[in-house]
Amino acid sequence: DAVVILGDRYEALAFAICAKFLDCKIIHLHGGENTKGSLDDIWRDMITKVSDYHFTSLNKYKKKVIKICGKPSTVFNFGSIGAYNIRCLKKIKIFKKEKFQKKILVSYHSSTMSITQSRKDFLELLKALSKFKQHLILFTYPGHDLDSDFIISKMKRFKRLNTNSILIKKPKEFNYGQLLHNFDILVGNSSSGIIEAPSANIATINIGNRQKGRIFGPSVHNVKGNNKDIYRMINKVLNKKKIDFKNPYYKKNILNKMYDKISDICELNF
């Protein structure tokens, strides 16, 4: 009756194009956002253009979507389903046997608008992380973006040289949400550090320009791709006694609101 498409990936754009050809009603989540350092910025607006209904995460993004689609009655600001689900996730303890002072989660993706700068930023990040010998460092795999092979190869090399590091491609015993709930800090340039991480009460060090343009909560700390600055910022945040985890993307009752609106949309089209 309808298809729901989340986010800004080129894979999602391919699905949106197919749905449009088949005359499906398309409901798009997380439109109107900005990530100036990534090509996802382009794909997101293209998905918005072909979609029929829009569930945005913030009022600012709602206004942008209305400008793109020109139909205010089809745009609804419900908040982020990811931010809601992470807060409601049943927590389980993982890495209990690992004896480290702190646990650092790393999620880094290629900044596809500037591959050269993206590589420099990542190498600077690795240089900073190499100084944290007493902490557990866990890398997640990057997405299927241009130059992700470079990132993976450098992660593998770092793992060989640093026995306190782990690289996970596809976890089986836990999900990404459980990682957020079990680690002390998230470092990298993933949107999850901005949208989901605050709901798990984990601070974020956001590196470089990939997420430039997004709205950040107070637990997100931006830093340029310089190893000394990254090292200082990680230390500073890990030693903070109090962090404000207010999440601008979290809203109550999002599931019920989405359910009701999707039900209305399906009824309207029959």
Short mmCIF file of C-alpha atoms in Angstrom, two decimals:
data_model
loop_
_atom_site.label_atom_id
_atom_site.label_comp_id
_atom_site.label_asym_id
_atom_site.label_seq_id
_atom_site.Cartn_x
_atom_site.Cartn_y
_atom_site.Cartn_z
CA ASP A 1 0.00 0.00 0.00
CA ALA A 2 2.94 2.30 0.69
CA VAL A 3 6.71 2.14 1.06
CA VAL A 4 8.71 3.75 3.86
CA ILE A 5 12.24 4.90 3.05
CA LEU A 6 14.69 6.02 5.73
CA GLY A 7 17.49 8.49 5.24
CA ASP A 8 19.87 9.51 2.51
CA ARG A 9 21.79 6.59 1.08
CA TYR A 10 22.22 6.04 -2.67
CA GLU A 11 20.89 2.50 -2.14
CA ALA A 12 17.70 4.06 -0.74
CA LEU A 13 17.50 6.37 -3.77
CA ALA A 14 17.56 3.34 -6.08
CA PHE A 15 14.64 1.85 -4.13
CA ALA A 16 12.75 5.18 -4.29
CA ILE A 17 13.14 5.31 -8.09
CA CYS A 18 11.74 1.78 -8.43
CA ALA A 19 8.81 2.61 -6.13
CA LYS A 20 8.05 5.73 -8.17
CA PHE A 21 7.94 3.78 -11.43
CA LEU A 22 5.50 1.33 -9.82
CA ASP A 23 3.32 4.22 -8.59
CA CYS A 24 3.74 3.31 -4.90
CA LYS A 25 3.06 5.98 -2.31
CA ILE A 26 6.46 6.84 -0.80
CA ILE A 27 6.89 7.95 2.83
CA HIS A 28 10.34 9.40 3.46
CA LEU A 29 11.96 9.69 6.91
CA HIS A 30 14.73 12.18 7.79
CA GLY A 31 14.39 14.47 4.80
CA GLY A 32 15.55 18.09 4.86
CA GLU A 33 18.78 17.43 6.76
CA ASN A 34 22.23 18.63 5.71
CA THR A 35 25.56 16.79 5.50
CA LYS A 36 27.74 19.09 3.44
CA GLY A 37 30.75 16.80 3.51
CA SER A 38 28.96 13.86 1.92
CA LEU A 39 27.23 13.03 -1.36
CA ASP A 40 24.36 11.75 0.81
CA ASP A 41 23.29 15.40 0.94
CA ILE A 42 22.35 15.12 -2.74
CA TRP A 43 20.67 11.70 -2.54
CA ARG A 44 18.53 12.83 0.43
CA ASP A 45 17.01 15.76 -1.47
CA MET A 46 16.41 13.56 -4.52
CA ILE A 47 14.49 11.05 -2.39
CA THR A 48 12.48 13.94 -0.94
CA LYS A 49 11.63 15.10 -4.46
CA VAL A 50 10.14 11.75 -5.53
CA SER A 51 8.38 11.06 -2.20
CA ASP A 52 4.70 11.69 -1.49
CA TYR A 53 4.83 12.09 2.31
CA HIS A 54 7.57 13.20 4.67
CA PHE A 55 8.34 12.53 8.36
CA THR A 56 11.08 14.92 9.44
CA SER A 57 13.18 14.84 12.62
CA LEU A 58 13.25 18.60 13.41
CA ASN A 59 11.07 21.60 12.56
CA LYS A 60 13.96 23.27 10.70
CA TYR A 61 14.18 20.25 8.40
CA LYS A 62 10.40 20.28 7.93
CA LYS A 63 10.64 23.81 6.53
CA LYS A 64 13.32 22.76 4.04
CA VAL A 65 11.28 19.75 2.86
CA ILE A 66 8.25 22.01 2.29
CA LYS A 67 10.42 24.21 0.07
CA ILE A 68 11.49 21.18 -1.96
CA CYS A 69 8.12 19.45 -2.32
CA GLY A 70 5.83 22.50 -2.19
CA LYS A 71 3.13 20.62 -0.28
CA PRO A 72 2.99 21.57 3.43
CA SER A 73 0.06 19.21 4.11
CA THR A 74 2.26 16.18 3.34
CA VAL A 75 5.09 17.04 5.77
CA PHE A 76 5.03 16.00 9.46
CA ASN A 77 7.68 16.70 12.11
CA PHE A 78 7.67 13.58 14.33
CA GLY A 79 11.31 13.40 15.48
CA SER A 80 13.78 10.57 14.89
CA ILE A 81 12.67 6.96 15.20
CA GLY A 82 16.32 5.99 15.79
CA ALA A 83 16.69 8.40 18.70
CA TYR A 84 13.50 6.98 20.23
CA ASN A 85 14.37 3.32 19.71
CA ILE A 86 17.87 3.65 21.19
CA ARG A 87 16.45 5.13 24.40
CA CYS A 88 13.88 2.33 24.67
CA LEU A 89 16.35 -0.46 23.85
CA LYS A 90 16.68 -3.22 26.42
CA LYS A 91 20.30 -2.97 27.57
CA ILE A 92 22.61 -5.97 27.80
CA LYS A 93 26.19 -6.04 29.10
CA ILE A 94 28.85 -6.84 26.50
CA PHE A 95 32.66 -7.02 26.74
CA LYS A 96 32.34 -7.67 30.48
CA LYS A 97 35.56 -9.71 30.58
CA GLU A 98 37.66 -7.02 28.93
CA LYS A 99 39.82 -5.26 31.54
CA PHE A 100 40.30 -1.73 30.21
CA GLN A 101 40.02 1.71 31.77
CA LYS A 102 37.56 3.01 29.17
CA LYS A 103 35.89 1.79 25.97
CA ILE A 104 36.12 3.85 22.77
CA LEU A 105 33.73 3.11 19.89
CA VAL A 106 34.89 4.27 16.44
CA SER A 107 32.52 4.74 13.50
CA TYR A 108 34.15 6.51 10.56
CA HIS A 109 32.92 6.78 6.97
CA SER A 110 34.35 8.33 3.85
CA SER A 111 33.61 12.05 3.40
CA THR A 112 32.70 11.63 -0.25
CA MET A 113 32.80 15.34 -1.13
CA SER A 114 36.54 15.43 -0.37
CA ILE A 115 38.30 12.06 -0.40
CA THR A 116 41.77 13.55 0.09
CA GLN A 117 40.73 15.43 3.23
CA SER A 118 38.74 12.44 4.44
CA ARG A 119 41.86 10.25 4.26
CA LYS A 120 43.94 12.83 6.12
CA ASP A 121 41.30 13.15 8.86
CA PHE A 122 41.14 9.39 9.33
CA LEU A 123 44.90 8.95 9.51
CA GLU A 124 45.04 11.74 12.10
CA LEU A 125 42.31 9.96 14.07
CA LEU A 126 44.29 6.71 14.06
CA LYS A 127 47.38 8.54 15.22
CA ALA A 128 45.41 9.94 18.16
CA LEU A 129 43.84 6.58 19.01
CA SER A 130 47.24 4.86 19.06
CA LYS A 131 48.01 6.77 22.28
CA PHE A 132 45.14 5.18 24.22
CA LYS A 133 46.85 1.89 25.09
CA GLN A 134 44.86 1.39 28.31
CA HIS A 135 41.46 1.67 26.59
CA LEU A 136 39.49 -0.79 24.47
CA ILE A 137 39.04 0.54 20.92
CA LEU A 138 36.35 -1.01 18.74
CA PHE A 139 35.98 -0.14 15.05
CA THR A 140 32.77 -0.69 13.12
CA TYR A 141 32.98 -1.19 9.36
CA PRO A 142 32.29 1.86 7.17
CA GLY A 143 29.39 1.95 4.71
CA HIS A 144 29.67 1.08 1.01
CA ASP A 145 30.98 4.47 -0.06
CA LEU A 146 33.71 5.61 -2.40
CA ASP A 147 37.11 4.96 -0.76
CA SER A 148 35.75 2.75 2.04
CA ASP A 149 38.42 0.19 1.07
CA PHE A 150 41.11 2.65 2.18
CA ILE A 151 39.45 3.04 5.58
CA ILE A 152 39.06 -0.73 6.04
CA SER A 153 42.70 -1.40 5.14
CA LYS A 154 43.93 1.18 7.65
CA MET A 155 41.63 -0.21 10.35
CA LYS A 156 43.02 -3.70 9.77
CA ARG A 157 46.59 -2.40 9.99
CA PHE A 158 45.79 -0.53 13.21
CA LYS A 159 44.30 -3.71 14.68
CA ARG A 160 47.48 -5.68 13.86
CA LEU A 161 49.64 -3.07 15.58
CA ASN A 162 47.41 -2.45 18.61
CA THR A 163 46.32 -5.44 20.67
CA ASN A 164 43.71 -3.35 22.53
CA SER A 165 41.66 -2.86 19.34
CA ILE A 166 38.80 -4.83 17.75
CA LEU A 167 37.35 -4.60 14.24
CA ILE A 168 33.79 -5.86 13.73
CA LYS A 169 32.20 -6.29 10.32
CA LYS A 170 28.85 -7.82 11.24
CA PRO A 171 28.15 -8.51 14.95
CA LYS A 172 25.96 -11.53 15.70
CA GLU A 173 25.47 -11.42 19.48
CA PHE A 174 24.54 -7.74 19.77
CA ASN A 175 23.53 -4.77 17.64
CA TYR A 176 24.87 -1.26 17.17
CA GLY A 177 22.49 0.12 19.76
CA GLN A 178 23.97 -2.19 22.39
CA LEU A 179 27.45 -0.91 21.49
CA LEU A 180 26.29 2.65 22.12
CA HIS A 181 24.94 1.66 25.54
CA ASN A 182 28.14 -0.18 26.52
CA PHE A 183 30.87 2.25 25.45
CA ASP A 184 32.13 5.44 27.07
CA ILE A 185 32.58 7.57 23.96
CA LEU A 186 31.83 7.46 20.21
CA VAL A 187 34.48 8.86 17.87
CA GLY A 188 34.22 9.36 14.11
CA ASN A 189 31.86 11.08 11.68
CA SER A 190 28.71 8.94 11.69
CA SER A 191 25.24 10.49 11.87
CA SER A 192 24.54 8.02 14.68
CA GLY A 193 26.82 10.09 16.90
CA ILE A 194 24.51 13.05 16.44
CA ILE A 195 21.05 11.48 16.23
CA GLU A 196 21.16 8.23 18.25
CA ALA A 197 24.15 8.46 20.61
CA PRO A 198 22.68 11.10 22.97
CA SER A 199 19.71 8.79 23.60
CA ALA A 200 22.17 6.14 24.82
CA ASN A 201 23.96 8.64 27.11
CA ILE A 202 27.22 8.38 25.20
CA ALA A 203 29.21 11.48 24.19
CA THR A 204 30.38 11.96 20.62
CA ILE A 205 33.57 13.35 19.11
CA ASN A 206 32.57 14.35 15.57
CA ILE A 207 35.57 14.71 13.24
CA GLY A 208 35.77 16.75 10.06
CA ASN A 209 33.07 18.04 7.72
CA ARG A 210 31.01 14.97 6.79
CA GLN A 211 28.16 15.96 9.12
CA LYS A 212 28.55 19.70 8.64
CA GLY A 213 25.12 21.35 8.57
CA ARG A 214 23.33 19.03 10.99
CA ILE A 215 21.93 20.32 14.27
CA PHE A 216 23.92 19.01 17.27
CA GLY A 217 23.00 18.39 20.89
CA PRO A 218 25.33 19.42 23.76
CA SER A 219 26.93 15.95 24.05
CA VAL A 220 28.38 16.22 20.51
CA HIS A 221 31.84 17.79 20.31
CA ASN A 222 33.20 18.87 16.92
CA VAL A 223 36.90 18.76 16.16
CA LYS A 224 39.06 19.16 13.07
CA GLY A 225 41.15 16.28 11.73
CA ASN A 226 44.27 16.98 13.77
CA ASN A 227 45.64 14.17 15.94
CA LYS A 228 46.62 16.46 18.83
CA ASP A 229 43.22 18.14 18.91
CA ILE A 230 41.44 14.78 18.66
CA TYR A 231 43.56 13.32 21.46
CA ARG A 232 42.90 16.31 23.74
CA MET A 233 39.17 16.27 23.04
CA ILE A 234 38.80 12.53 23.72
CA ASN A 235 40.68 12.92 27.01
CA LYS A 236 38.63 15.96 27.97
CA VAL A 237 35.28 14.27 27.32
CA LEU A 238 36.27 10.96 28.95
CA ASN A 239 37.19 12.85 32.12
CA LYS A 240 34.11 15.05 32.24
CA LYS A 241 32.10 14.46 35.39
CA LYS A 242 28.83 15.72 33.97
CA ILE A 243 27.55 15.69 30.39
CA ASP A 244 24.23 17.05 29.12
CA PHE A 245 22.67 14.35 26.93
CA LYS A 246 19.68 16.36 25.77
CA ASN A 247 18.75 15.02 22.34
CA PRO A 248 16.99 17.45 19.97
CA TYR A 249 15.96 14.50 17.77
CA TYR A 250 14.08 12.62 20.51
CA LYS A 251 10.32 12.97 20.83
CA LYS A 252 7.83 10.98 22.85
CA ASN A 253 5.11 8.83 21.25
CA ILE A 254 6.82 8.87 17.84
CA LEU A 255 5.81 5.27 17.08
CA ASN A 256 2.11 5.91 17.71
CA LYS A 257 2.16 9.10 15.65
CA MET A 258 3.90 7.40 12.74
CA TYR A 259 1.54 4.41 12.95
CA ASP A 260 -1.54 6.62 12.88
CA LYS A 261 -0.30 8.72 9.98
CA ILE A 262 0.82 5.72 7.89
CA SER A 263 -2.61 4.14 8.48
CA ASP A 264 -4.30 7.35 7.30
CA ILE A 265 -2.09 7.52 4.21
CA CYS A 266 -2.88 3.93 3.25
CA GLU A 267 -6.64 4.54 3.68
CA LEU A 268 -6.52 7.75 1.64
CA ASN A 269 -5.08 5.92 -1.34
CA PHE A 270 -7.89 3.35 -1.65
#
